Amino acid sequence: MKTCIVISGGDAPGINAAIDGYVRLAARNGDRVLGAQGGFAGLLDNQLVEIDPALSSLLAGRGGSILQSSRAPALQQPDARERLARVMAGRGIDNLLVFGGDGTLRHVYPRLGAWGLPCIVLPATIDNDVAGTGYTLGHDSACNFASHALAGIRATAGALPGRVFMLETLGAPTGHLALAIAYAGGAHLALLPEYPLELDWLAARLRRIVERDGYALVVLSEAYPGIKVLLEEIPQRTGIRIRHSALGHAQRGADASHKDRRLARDMSRAAWRAFKDGLRQGVLVAREGAHFVHEGSLPSLSKPPPDRDLVEFVNQL
Ligand code: F6P
């Protein structure tokens, strides 16, 4: 069996561990693995590399991906289907192992399915916003990275009180990542795009928290509407200084957590097994206890918004 690994869209911590797991399993069983350099755009251009197991094991725990990705909508090109078929036949590729998030599952996977190409998608994104799976690879690592930042901010906030601290996380248009970080980190408030709060209410709440605890710790999703206005208005309405830190892409490039390293290996084993068992197309989804099963397709609907009860609990609404 010869598999080609493709990273599609944003990378996520744990991808390297999954690549390493798959490559080593393949080598042990006499299978071959190639990697597309530059996502599907690279695959169409026949940019394929052999993956050196010594390199993949060395970098298994590191963030990013040893195979470069791409966000280019390469498969939408009119001749994409023919080019892909030509590359796969030319290089003797039997199937594709694809890492991707919400966009890949919505736009790329259905296309590969319609073209009848054997492929398995491993949902991988720090955002944990893919419908139909309980977990996406990389989410735990991104939460871990944020929890260190939150702890540092809490330490300095307590030492020099009287301020509001906003820690901004990635998460694309959804607040799943921010809510997970806020809840586990014991933040005073979580500001999520799905549940915007009224500015006057927020200002009054922050003032009360600072009076009570000495400081306010807020986790803010990057897609929260009107961040700039918020950062200007809160100090004006409360007289309290505000300090804003954005985790940015450092969060996405974080080293993989133990959980992600383990799940990555579980995923790679499940994918290899599924190919061996003759599965032609599937998405590996996490069920209870992070047990991976494959589904032929995922719901076409978006993942529901973050759990309202949990948001209300964190924000004490
Ligand atoms: O989807 C993963 C993600 O890291 C989001 O959290 C973030 O909004 C986005 O990708 C950033 O994308 P880019 O690397 O293209 O700026």
Short mmCIF file of C-alpha atoms in Angstrom, two decimals, residues 1 22 25 29 31 97 120 266-279 284 294:
data_model
loop_
_atom_site.label_atom_id
_atom_site.label_comp_id
_atom_site.label_asym_id
_atom_site.label_seq_id
_atom_site.Cartn_x
_atom_site.Cartn_y
_atom_site.Cartn_z
CA MET A 1 0.00 0.00 0.00
CA TYR A 22 1.69 6.47 10.34
CA LEU A 25 3.54 1.75 11.15
CA ASN A 29 4.40 -3.46 7.47
CA ASP A 31 3.96 -0.06 3.11
CA LEU A 97 -4.40 10.59 4.35
CA ILE A 120 -9.35 9.36 5.10
CA ASP A 266 -4.35 6.58 17.99
CA MET A 267 -5.61 8.38 14.89
CA SER A 268 -2.74 7.25 12.71
CA ARG A 269 -3.22 3.64 13.79
CA ALA A 270 -6.96 3.80 13.21
CA ALA A 271 -6.44 5.31 9.76
CA TRP A 272 -3.86 2.72 8.73
CA ARG A 273 -6.12 -0.08 9.99
CA ALA A 274 -9.10 1.36 8.13
CA PHE A 275 -7.19 1.49 4.85
CA LYS A 276 -6.00 -2.06 5.40
CA ASP A 277 -9.57 -3.14 6.08
CA GLY A 278 -10.54 -1.73 2.72
CA LEU A 279 -12.22 1.52 3.76
CA LEU A 284 -12.00 9.70 11.81
CA HIS A 294 -14.66 6.29 10.96
#
